[in-house]
PDB file of C-alpha atoms in Angstrom:
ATOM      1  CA  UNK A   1       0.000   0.000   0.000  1.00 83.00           C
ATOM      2  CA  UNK A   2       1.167   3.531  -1.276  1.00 92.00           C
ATOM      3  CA  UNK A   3       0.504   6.289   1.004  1.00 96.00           C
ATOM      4  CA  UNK A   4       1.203   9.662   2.656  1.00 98.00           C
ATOM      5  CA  UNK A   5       1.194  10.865   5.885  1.00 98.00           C
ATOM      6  CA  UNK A   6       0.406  13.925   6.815  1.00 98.00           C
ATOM      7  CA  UNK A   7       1.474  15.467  10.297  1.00 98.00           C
ATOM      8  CA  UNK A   8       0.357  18.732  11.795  1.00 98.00           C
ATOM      9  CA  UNK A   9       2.983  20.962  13.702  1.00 98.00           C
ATOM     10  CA  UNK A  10       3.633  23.760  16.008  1.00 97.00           C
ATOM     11  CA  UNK A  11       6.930  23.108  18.167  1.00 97.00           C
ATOM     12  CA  UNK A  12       6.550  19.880  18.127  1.00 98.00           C
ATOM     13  CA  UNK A  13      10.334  19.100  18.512  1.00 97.00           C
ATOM     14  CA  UNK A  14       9.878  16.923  21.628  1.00 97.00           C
ATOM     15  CA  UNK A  15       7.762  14.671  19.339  1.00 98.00           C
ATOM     16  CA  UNK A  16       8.103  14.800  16.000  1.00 98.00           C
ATOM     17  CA  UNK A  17      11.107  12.555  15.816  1.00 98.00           C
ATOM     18  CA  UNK A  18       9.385   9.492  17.344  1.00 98.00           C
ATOM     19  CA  UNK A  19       6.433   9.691  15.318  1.00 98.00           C
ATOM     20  CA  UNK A  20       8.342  10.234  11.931  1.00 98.00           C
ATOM     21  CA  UNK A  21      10.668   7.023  12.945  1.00 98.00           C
ATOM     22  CA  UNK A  22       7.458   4.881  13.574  1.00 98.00           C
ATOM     23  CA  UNK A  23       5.535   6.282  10.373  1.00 98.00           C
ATOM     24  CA  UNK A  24       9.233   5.852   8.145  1.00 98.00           C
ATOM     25  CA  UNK A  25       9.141   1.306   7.813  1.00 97.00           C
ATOM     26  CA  UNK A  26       5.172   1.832   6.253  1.00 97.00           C
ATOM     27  CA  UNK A  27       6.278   4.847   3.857  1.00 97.00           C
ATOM     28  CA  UNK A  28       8.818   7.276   2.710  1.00 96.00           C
ATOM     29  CA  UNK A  29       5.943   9.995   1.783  1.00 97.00           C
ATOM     30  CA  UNK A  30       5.818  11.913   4.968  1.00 98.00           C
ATOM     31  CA  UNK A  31       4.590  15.325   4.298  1.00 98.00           C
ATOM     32  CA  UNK A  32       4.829  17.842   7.916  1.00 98.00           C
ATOM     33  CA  UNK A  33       2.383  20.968   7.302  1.00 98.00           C
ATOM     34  CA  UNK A  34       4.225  23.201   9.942  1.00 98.00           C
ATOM     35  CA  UNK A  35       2.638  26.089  11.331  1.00 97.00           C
ATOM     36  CA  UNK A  36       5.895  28.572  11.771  1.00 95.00           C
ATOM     37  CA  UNK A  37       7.636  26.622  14.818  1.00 97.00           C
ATOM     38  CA  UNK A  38       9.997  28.621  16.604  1.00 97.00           C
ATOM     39  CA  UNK A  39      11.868  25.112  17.994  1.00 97.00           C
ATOM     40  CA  UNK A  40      14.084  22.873  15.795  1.00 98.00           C
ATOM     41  CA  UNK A  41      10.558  20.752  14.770  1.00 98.00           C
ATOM     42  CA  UNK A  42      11.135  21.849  11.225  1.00 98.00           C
ATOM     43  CA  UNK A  43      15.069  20.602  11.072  1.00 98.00           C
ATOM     44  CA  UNK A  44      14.233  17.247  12.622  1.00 98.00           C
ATOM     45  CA  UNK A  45      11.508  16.470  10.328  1.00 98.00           C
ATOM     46  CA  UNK A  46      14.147  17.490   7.288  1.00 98.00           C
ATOM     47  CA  UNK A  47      17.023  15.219   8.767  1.00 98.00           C
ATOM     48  CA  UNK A  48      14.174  12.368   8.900  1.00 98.00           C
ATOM     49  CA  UNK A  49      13.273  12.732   5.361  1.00 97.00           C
ATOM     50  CA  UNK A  50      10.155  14.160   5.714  1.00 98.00           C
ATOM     51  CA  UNK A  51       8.998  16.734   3.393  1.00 98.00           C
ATOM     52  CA  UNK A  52       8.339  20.285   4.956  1.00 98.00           C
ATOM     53  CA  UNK A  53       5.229  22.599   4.037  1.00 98.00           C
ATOM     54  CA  UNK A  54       4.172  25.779   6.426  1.00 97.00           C
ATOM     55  CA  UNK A  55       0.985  27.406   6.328  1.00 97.00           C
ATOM     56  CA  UNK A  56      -0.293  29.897   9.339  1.00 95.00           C
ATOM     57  CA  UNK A  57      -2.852  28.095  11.722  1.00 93.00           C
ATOM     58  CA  UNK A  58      -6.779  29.123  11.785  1.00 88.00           C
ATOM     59  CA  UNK A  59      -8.012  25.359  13.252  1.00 89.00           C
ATOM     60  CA  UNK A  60      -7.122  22.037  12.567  1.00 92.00           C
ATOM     61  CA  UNK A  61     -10.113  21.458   9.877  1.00 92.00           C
ATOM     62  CA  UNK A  62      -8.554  24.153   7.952  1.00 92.00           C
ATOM     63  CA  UNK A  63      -4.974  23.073   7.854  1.00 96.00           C
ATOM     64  CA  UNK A  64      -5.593  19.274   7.427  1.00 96.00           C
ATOM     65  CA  UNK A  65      -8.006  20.317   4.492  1.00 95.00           C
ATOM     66  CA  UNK A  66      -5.207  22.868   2.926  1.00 97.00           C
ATOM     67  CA  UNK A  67      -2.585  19.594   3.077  1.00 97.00           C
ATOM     68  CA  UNK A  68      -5.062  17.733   1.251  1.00 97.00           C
ATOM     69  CA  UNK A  69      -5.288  20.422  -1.370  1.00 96.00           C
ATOM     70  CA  UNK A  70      -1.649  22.194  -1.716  1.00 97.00           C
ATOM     71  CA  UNK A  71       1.102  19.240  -1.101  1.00 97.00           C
ATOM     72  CA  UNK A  72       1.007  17.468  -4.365  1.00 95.00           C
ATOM     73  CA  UNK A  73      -0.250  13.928  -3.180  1.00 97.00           C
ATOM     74  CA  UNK A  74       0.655  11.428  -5.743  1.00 96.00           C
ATOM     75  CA  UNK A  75      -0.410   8.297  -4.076  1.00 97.00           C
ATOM     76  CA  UNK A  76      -3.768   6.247  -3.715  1.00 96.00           C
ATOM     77  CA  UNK A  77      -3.928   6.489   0.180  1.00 97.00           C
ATOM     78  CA  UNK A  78      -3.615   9.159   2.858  1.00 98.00           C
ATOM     79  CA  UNK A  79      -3.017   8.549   6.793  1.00 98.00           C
ATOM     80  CA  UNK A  80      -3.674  11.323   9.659  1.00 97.00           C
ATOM     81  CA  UNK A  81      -1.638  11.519  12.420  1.00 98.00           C
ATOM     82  CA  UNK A  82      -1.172  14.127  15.376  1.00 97.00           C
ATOM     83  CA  UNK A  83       2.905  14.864  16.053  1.00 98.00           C
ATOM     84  CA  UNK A  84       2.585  12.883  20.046  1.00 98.00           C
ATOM     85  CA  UNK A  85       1.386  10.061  18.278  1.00 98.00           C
ATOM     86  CA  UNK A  86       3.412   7.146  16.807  1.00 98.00           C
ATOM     87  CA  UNK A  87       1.953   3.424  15.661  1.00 98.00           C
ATOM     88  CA  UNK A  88       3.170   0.098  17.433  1.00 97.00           C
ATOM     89  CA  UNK A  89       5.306  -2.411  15.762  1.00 97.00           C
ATOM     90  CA  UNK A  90       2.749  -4.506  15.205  1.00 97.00           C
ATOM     91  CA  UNK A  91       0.165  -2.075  13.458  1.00 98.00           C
ATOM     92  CA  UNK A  92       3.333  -0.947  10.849  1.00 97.00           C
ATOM     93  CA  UNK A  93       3.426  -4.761   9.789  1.00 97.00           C
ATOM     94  CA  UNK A  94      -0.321  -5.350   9.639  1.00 97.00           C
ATOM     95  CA  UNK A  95      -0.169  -2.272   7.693  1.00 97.00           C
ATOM     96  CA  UNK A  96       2.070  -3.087   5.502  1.00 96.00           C
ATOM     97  CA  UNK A  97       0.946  -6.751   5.127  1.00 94.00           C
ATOM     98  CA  UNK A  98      -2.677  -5.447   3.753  1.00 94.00           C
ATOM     99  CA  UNK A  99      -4.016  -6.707   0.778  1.00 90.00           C
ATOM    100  CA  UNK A 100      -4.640  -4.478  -1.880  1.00 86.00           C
ATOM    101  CA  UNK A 101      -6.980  -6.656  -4.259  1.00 89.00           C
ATOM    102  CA  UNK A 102      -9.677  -7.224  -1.180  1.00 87.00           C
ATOM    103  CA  UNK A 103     -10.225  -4.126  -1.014  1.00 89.00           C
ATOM    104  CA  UNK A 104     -10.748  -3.219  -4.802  1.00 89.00           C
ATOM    105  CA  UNK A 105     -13.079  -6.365  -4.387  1.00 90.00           C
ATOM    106  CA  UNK A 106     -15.128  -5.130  -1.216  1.00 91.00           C
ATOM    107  CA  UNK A 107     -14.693  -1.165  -2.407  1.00 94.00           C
ATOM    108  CA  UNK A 108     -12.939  -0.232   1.177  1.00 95.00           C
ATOM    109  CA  UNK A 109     -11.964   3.451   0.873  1.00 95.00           C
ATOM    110  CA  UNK A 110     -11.485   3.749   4.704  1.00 95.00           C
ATOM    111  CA  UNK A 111      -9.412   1.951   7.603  1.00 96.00           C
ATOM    112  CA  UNK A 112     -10.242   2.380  11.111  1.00 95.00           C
ATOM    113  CA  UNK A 113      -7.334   2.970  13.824  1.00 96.00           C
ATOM    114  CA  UNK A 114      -7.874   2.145  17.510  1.00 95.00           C
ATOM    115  CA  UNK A 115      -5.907   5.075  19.771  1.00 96.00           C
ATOM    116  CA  UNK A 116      -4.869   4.144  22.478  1.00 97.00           C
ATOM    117  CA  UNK A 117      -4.098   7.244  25.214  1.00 97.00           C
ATOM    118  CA  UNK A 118      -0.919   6.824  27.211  1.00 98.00           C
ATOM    119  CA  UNK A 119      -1.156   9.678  29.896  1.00 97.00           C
ATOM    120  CA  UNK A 120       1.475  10.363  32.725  1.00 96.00           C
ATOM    121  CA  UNK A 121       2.867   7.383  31.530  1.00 94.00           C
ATOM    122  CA  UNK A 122      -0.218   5.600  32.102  1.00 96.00           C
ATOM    123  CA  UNK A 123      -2.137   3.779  29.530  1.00 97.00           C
ATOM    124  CA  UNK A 124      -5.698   4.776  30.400  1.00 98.00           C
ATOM    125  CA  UNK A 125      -7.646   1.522  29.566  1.00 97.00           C
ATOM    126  CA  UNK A 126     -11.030   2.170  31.227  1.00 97.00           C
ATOM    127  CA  UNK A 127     -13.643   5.157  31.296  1.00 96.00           C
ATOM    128  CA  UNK A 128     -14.988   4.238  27.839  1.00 92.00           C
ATOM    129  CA  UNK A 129     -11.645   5.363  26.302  1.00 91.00           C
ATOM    130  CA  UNK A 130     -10.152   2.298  24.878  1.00 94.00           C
ATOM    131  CA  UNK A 131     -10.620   1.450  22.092  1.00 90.00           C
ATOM    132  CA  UNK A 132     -10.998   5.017  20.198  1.00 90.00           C
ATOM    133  CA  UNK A 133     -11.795   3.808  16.898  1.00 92.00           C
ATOM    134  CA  UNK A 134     -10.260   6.772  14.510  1.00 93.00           C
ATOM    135  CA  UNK A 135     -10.466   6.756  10.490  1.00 95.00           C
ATOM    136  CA  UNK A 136      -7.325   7.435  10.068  1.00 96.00           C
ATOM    137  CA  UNK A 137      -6.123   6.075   6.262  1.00 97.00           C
ATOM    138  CA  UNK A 138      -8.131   6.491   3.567  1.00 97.00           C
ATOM    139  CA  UNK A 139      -8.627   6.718  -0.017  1.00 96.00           C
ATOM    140  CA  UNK A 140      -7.227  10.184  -1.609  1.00 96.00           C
ATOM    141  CA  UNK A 141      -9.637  11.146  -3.731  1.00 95.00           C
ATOM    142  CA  UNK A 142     -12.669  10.260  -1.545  1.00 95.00           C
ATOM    143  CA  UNK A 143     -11.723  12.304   1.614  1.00 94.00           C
ATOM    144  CA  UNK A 144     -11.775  15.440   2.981  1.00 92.00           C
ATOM    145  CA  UNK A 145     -12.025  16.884   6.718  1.00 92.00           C
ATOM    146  CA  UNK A 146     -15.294  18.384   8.135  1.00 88.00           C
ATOM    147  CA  UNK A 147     -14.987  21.802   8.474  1.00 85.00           C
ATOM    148  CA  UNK A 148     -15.193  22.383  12.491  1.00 83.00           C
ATOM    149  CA  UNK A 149     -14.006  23.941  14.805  1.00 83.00           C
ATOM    150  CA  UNK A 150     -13.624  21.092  17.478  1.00 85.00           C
ATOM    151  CA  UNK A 151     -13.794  17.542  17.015  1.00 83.00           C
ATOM    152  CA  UNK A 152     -13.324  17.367  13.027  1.00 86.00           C
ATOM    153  CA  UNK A 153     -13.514  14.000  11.528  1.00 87.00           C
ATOM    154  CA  UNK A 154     -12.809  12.598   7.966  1.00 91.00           C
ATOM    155  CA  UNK A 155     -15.514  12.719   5.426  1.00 89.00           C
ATOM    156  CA  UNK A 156     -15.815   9.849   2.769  1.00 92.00           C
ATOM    157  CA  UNK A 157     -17.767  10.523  -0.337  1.00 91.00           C
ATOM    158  CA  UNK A 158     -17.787   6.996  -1.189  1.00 91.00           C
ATOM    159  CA  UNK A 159     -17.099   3.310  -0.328  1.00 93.00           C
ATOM    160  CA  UNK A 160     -16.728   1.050   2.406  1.00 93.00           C
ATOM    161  CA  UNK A 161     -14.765   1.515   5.734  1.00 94.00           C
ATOM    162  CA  UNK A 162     -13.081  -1.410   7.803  1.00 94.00           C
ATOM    163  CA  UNK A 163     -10.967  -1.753  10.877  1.00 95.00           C
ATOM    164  CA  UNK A 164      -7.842  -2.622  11.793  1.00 96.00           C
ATOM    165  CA  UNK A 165      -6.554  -4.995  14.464  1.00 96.00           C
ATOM    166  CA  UNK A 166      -3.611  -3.164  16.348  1.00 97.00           C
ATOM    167  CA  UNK A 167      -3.113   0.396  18.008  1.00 97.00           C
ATOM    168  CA  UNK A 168      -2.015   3.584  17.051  1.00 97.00           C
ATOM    169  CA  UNK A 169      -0.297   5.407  20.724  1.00 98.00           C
ATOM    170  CA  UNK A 170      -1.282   9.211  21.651  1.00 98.00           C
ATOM    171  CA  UNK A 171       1.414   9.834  24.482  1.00 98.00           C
ATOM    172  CA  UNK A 172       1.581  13.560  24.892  1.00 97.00           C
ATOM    173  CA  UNK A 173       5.492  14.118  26.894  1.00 97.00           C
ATOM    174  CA  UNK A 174       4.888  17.626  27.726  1.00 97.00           C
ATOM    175  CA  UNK A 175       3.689  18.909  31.055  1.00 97.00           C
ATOM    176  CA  UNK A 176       0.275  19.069  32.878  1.00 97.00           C
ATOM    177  CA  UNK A 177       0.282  23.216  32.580  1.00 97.00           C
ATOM    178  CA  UNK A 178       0.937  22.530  28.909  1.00 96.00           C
ATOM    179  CA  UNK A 179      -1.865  20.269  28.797  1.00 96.00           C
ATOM    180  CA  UNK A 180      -4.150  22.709  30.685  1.00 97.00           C
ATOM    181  CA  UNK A 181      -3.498  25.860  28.539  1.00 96.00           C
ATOM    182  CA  UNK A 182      -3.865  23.274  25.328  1.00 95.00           C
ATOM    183  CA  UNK A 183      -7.380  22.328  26.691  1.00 96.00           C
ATOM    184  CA  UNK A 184      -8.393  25.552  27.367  1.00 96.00           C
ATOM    185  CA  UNK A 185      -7.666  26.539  23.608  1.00 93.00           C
ATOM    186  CA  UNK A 186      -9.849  23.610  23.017  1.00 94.00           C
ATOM    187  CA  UNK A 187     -12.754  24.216  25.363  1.00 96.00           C
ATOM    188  CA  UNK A 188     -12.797  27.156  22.772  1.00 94.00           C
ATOM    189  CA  UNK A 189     -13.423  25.793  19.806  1.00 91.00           C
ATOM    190  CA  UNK A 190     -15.598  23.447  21.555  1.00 92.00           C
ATOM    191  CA  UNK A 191     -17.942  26.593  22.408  1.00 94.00           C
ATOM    192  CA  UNK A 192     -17.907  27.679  18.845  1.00 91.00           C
ATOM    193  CA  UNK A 193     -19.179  24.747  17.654  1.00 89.00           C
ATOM    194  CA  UNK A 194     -21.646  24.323  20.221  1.00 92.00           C
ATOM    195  CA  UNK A 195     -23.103  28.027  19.973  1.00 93.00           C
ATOM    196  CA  UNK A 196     -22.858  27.468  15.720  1.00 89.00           C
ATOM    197  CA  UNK A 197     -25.139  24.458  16.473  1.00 85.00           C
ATOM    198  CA  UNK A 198     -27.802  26.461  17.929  1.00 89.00           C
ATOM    199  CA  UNK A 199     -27.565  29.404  16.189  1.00 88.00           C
ATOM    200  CA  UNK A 200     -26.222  28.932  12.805  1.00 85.00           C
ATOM    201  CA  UNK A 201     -23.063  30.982  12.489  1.00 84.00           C
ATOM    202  CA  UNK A 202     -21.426  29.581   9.760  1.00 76.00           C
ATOM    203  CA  UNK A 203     -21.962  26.339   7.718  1.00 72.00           C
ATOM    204  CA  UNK A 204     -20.424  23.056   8.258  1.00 66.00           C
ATOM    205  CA  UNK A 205     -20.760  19.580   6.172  1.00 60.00           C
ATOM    206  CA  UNK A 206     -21.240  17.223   8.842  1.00 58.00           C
ATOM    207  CA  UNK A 207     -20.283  13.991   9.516  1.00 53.00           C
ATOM    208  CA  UNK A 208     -23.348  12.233  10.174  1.00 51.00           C
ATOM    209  CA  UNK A 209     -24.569  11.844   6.516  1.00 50.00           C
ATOM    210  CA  UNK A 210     -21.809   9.962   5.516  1.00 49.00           C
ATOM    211  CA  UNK A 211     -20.849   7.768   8.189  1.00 45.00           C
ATOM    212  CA  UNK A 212     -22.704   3.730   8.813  1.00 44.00           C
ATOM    213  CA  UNK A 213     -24.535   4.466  12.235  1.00 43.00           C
ATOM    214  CA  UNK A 214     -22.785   1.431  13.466  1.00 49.00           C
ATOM    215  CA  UNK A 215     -19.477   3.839  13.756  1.00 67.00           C
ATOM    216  CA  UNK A 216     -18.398   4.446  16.652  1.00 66.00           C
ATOM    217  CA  UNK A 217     -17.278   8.272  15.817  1.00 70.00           C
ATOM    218  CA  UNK A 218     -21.066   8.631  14.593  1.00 73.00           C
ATOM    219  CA  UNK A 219     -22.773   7.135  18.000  1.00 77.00           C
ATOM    220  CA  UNK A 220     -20.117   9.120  19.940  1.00 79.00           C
ATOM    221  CA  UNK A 221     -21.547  12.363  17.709  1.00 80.00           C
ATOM    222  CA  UNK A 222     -24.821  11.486  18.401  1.00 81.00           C
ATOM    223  CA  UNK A 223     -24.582  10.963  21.999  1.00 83.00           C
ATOM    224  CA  UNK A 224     -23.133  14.287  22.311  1.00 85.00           C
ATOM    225  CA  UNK A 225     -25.495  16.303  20.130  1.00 82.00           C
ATOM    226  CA  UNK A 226     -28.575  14.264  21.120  1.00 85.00           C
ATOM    227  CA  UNK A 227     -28.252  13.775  24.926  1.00 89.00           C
ATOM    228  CA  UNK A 228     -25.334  15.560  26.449  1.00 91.00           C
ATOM    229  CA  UNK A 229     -25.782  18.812  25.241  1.00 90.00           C
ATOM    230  CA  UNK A 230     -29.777  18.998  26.114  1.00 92.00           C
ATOM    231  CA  UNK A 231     -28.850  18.165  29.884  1.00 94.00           C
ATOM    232  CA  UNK A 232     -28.250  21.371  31.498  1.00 95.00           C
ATOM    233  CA  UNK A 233     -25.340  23.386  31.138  1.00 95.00           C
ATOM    234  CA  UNK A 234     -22.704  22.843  34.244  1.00 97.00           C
ATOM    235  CA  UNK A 235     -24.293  19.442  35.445  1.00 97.00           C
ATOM    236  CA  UNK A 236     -24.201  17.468  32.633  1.00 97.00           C
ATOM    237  CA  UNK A 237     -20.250  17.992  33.242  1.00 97.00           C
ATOM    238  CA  UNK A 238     -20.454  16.611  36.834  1.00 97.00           C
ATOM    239  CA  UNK A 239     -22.794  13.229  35.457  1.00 97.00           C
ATOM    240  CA  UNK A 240     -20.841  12.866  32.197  1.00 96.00           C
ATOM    241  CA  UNK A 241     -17.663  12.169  34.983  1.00 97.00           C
ATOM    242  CA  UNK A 242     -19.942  10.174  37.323  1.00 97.00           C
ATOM    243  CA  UNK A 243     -20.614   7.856  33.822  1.00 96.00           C
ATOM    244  CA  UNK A 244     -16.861   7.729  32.930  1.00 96.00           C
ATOM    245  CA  UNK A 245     -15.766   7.473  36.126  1.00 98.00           C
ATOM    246  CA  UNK A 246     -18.090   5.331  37.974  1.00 97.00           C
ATOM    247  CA  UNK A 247     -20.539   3.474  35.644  1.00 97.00           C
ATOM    248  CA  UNK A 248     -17.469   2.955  33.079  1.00 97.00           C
ATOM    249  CA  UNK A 249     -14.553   1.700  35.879  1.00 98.00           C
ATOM    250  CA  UNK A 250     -12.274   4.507  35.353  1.00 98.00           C
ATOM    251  CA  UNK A 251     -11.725   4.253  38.550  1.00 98.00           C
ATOM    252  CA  UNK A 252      -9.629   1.070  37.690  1.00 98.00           C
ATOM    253  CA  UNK A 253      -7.034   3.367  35.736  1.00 98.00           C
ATOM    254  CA  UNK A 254      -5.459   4.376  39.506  1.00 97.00           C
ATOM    255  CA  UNK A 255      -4.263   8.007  40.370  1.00 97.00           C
ATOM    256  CA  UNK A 256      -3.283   9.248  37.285  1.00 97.00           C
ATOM    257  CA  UNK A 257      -6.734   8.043  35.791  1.00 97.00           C
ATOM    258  CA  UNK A 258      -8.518   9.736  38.153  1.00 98.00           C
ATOM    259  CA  UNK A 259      -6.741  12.785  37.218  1.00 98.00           C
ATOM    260  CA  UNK A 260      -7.282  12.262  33.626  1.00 98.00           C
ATOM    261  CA  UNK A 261     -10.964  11.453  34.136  1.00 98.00           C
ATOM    262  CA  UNK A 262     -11.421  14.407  36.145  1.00 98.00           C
ATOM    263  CA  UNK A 263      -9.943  17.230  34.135  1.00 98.00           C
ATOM    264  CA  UNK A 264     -10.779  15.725  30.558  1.00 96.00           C
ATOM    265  CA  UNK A 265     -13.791  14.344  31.660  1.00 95.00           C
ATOM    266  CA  UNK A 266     -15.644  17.164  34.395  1.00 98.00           C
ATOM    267  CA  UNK A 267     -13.337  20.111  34.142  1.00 98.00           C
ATOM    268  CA  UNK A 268     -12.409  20.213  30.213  1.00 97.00           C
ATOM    269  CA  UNK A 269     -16.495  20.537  29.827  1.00 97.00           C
ATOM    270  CA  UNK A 270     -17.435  22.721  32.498  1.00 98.00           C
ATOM    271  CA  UNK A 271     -15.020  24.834  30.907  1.00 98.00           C
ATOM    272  CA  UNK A 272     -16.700  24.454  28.112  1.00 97.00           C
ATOM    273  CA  UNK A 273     -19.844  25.645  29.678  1.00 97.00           C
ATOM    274  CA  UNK A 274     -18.239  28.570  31.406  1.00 98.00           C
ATOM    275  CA  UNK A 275     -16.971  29.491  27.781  1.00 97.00           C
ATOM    276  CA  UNK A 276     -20.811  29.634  26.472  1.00 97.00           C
ATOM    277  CA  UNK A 277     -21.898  31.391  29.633  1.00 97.00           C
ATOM    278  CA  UNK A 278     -19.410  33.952  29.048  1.00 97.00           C
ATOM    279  CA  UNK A 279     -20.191  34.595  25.825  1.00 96.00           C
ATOM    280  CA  UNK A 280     -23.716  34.808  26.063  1.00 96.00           C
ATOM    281  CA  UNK A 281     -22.989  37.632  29.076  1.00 96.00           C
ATOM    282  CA  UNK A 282     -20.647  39.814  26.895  1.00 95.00           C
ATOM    283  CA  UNK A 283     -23.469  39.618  24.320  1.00 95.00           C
ATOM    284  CA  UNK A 284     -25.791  40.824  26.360  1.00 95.00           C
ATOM    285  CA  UNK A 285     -23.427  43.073  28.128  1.00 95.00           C
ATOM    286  CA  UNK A 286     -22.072  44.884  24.977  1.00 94.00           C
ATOM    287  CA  UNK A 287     -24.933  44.543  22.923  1.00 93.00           C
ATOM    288  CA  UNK A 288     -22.927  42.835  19.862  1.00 93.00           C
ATOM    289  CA  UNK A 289     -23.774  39.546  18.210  1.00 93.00           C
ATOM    290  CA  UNK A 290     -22.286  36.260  19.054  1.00 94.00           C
ATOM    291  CA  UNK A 291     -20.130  35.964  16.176  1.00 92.00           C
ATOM    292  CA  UNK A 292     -18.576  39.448  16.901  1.00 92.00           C
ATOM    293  CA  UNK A 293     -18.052  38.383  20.425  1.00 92.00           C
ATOM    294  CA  UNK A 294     -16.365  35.406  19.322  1.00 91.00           C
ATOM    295  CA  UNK A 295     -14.172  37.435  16.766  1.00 90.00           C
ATOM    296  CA  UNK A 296     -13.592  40.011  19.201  1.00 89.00           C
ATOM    297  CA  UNK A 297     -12.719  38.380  22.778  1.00 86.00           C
ATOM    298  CA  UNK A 298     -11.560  35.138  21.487  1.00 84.00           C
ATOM    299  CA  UNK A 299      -9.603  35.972  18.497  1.00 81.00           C
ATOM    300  CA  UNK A 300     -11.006  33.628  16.188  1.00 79.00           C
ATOM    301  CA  UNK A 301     -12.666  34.227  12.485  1.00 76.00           C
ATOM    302  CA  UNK A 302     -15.776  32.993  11.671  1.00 73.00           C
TER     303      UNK A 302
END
């Protein structure tokens, strides 16, 4: 199987060499879309092989979609993968060991990834969190990335999806303050998209129309859309951690589970909340629209 990889970056130096190294044995078309790092990101990926684009960062949607569209992609099959990530052994031979001709025969355009989330050196098994299935290779010409602010996926205009038996690793080395201020930039975006979902800021092609409803990145869409976001704002935090925690045994992930669960799972959406609160107030306060709010006091374009 012929492919490219395509890796996002922003000082990703303590990073980027371990994922290029796993990514190299499956294919030497490594393209790194770099968003002007100020560490020596750009110069490992260059030593590696890798081939270096930069484009300036709006949101991930946006920069995954202008790879797609502006680094000459020759071959049949594209893979996604964040810079703290790297695959196992095992999933770089199954990879490699895939057979072309069944999936011409059962029109698969899509391969599912299961992430697994290393955290604090822990490997956070429970909570509902393991397996994440991800579609994370697929055919060129029949994918593109939904064009969100938060929690984009991968669109396929055609074919048949299947899964994949081994793991793909999201271990993250940096700090828990780094972590914080990189959740906080997410809780963000995660307003945006929750606010354009009730009032209809801008338009998005969403996911749902093109995905089986047997997926699990569909039922985890609808789940959100349908259920969590009609409890009320601020609670549904505190019994979306009670489900994780509790009801799904993330309590059996020990200490550094419980602080995963707690700030990814209670405080990461409370902030979320607060965000929408906040917004709503400065609306009201300043008598301006959402979407200037949002342009004005959290720097984004929409």
């Amino acid at each position: 199987m012929e492919l490219t990889v395509i890796i996002l970056t922003h000082n990703e130096e303590m990073h980027i060499e371990r994922c290029i190294k796993s990514l190299i044995p499956i294919s030497n078309k490594i393209h790194v879309i770099d968003s002007n790092s100020t560490d020596s990101t750009v110069e490992i990926a260059k030593n590696l092989g890798a081939k270096v684009f930069t484009n300036s960062w709006i949101n991930y949607a946006k920069q995954f979609q202008w790879a797609l569209d502006n680094t000459n992609i020759k071959t049949k099959w594209v893979m996604r993968m964040d810079a703290d990530e790297y695959i196992t052994d095992e999933l770089s031979s199954e990879i490699l060991n895939l057979d072309e001709l069944f999936f011409i025969k059962n029109e698969i355009t899509g391969l599912y990834i299961n992430r697994r989330v290393h955290f604090m050196g822990k490997w956070i098994k429970y909570g509902g969190y393991y397996p994440v299935k991800l579609l994370r290779i697929w055919q060129f010409r029949y994918g593109k990335i939904e064009d969100r602010w938060m929690d984009e996926h991968t669109i396929l205009s055609h074919g048949q999806t299947t899964e994949l038996k081994y793991d793909l690793i999201d271990d993250n080395l940096n700090n828990l303050s780094w972590w914080i201020q990189k959740h906080n930039s997410y809780a963000s975006r995660e307003a945006i998209d929750v606010l354009n979902k009730r009032h209809n800021l801008f338009d998005i092609e969403s996911i749902e129309k093109k995905l089986s409803p047997k997926k699990q990145d569909l039922k985890i869409r609808w789940f959100k859309e349908n259920i969590f976001l009609k409890l009320p704002k601020f609670l549904r935090a505190f019994l979306y951690f009670c489900y994780r925690y509790l009801f799904r045994l993330g309590f059996l992930d020990g200490k550094y589970g419980l602080i995963w669960h707690f700030l990814q799972g209670f405080w990461y959406r409370f902030l979320v909340d607060s965000k929408i609160e906040e917004i709503y107030y400065l609306s009201r306060k300043n008598k301006k629209s959402i979407k200037e709010i949002i342009n004005k006091e959290y720097g984004f374009r929409i």
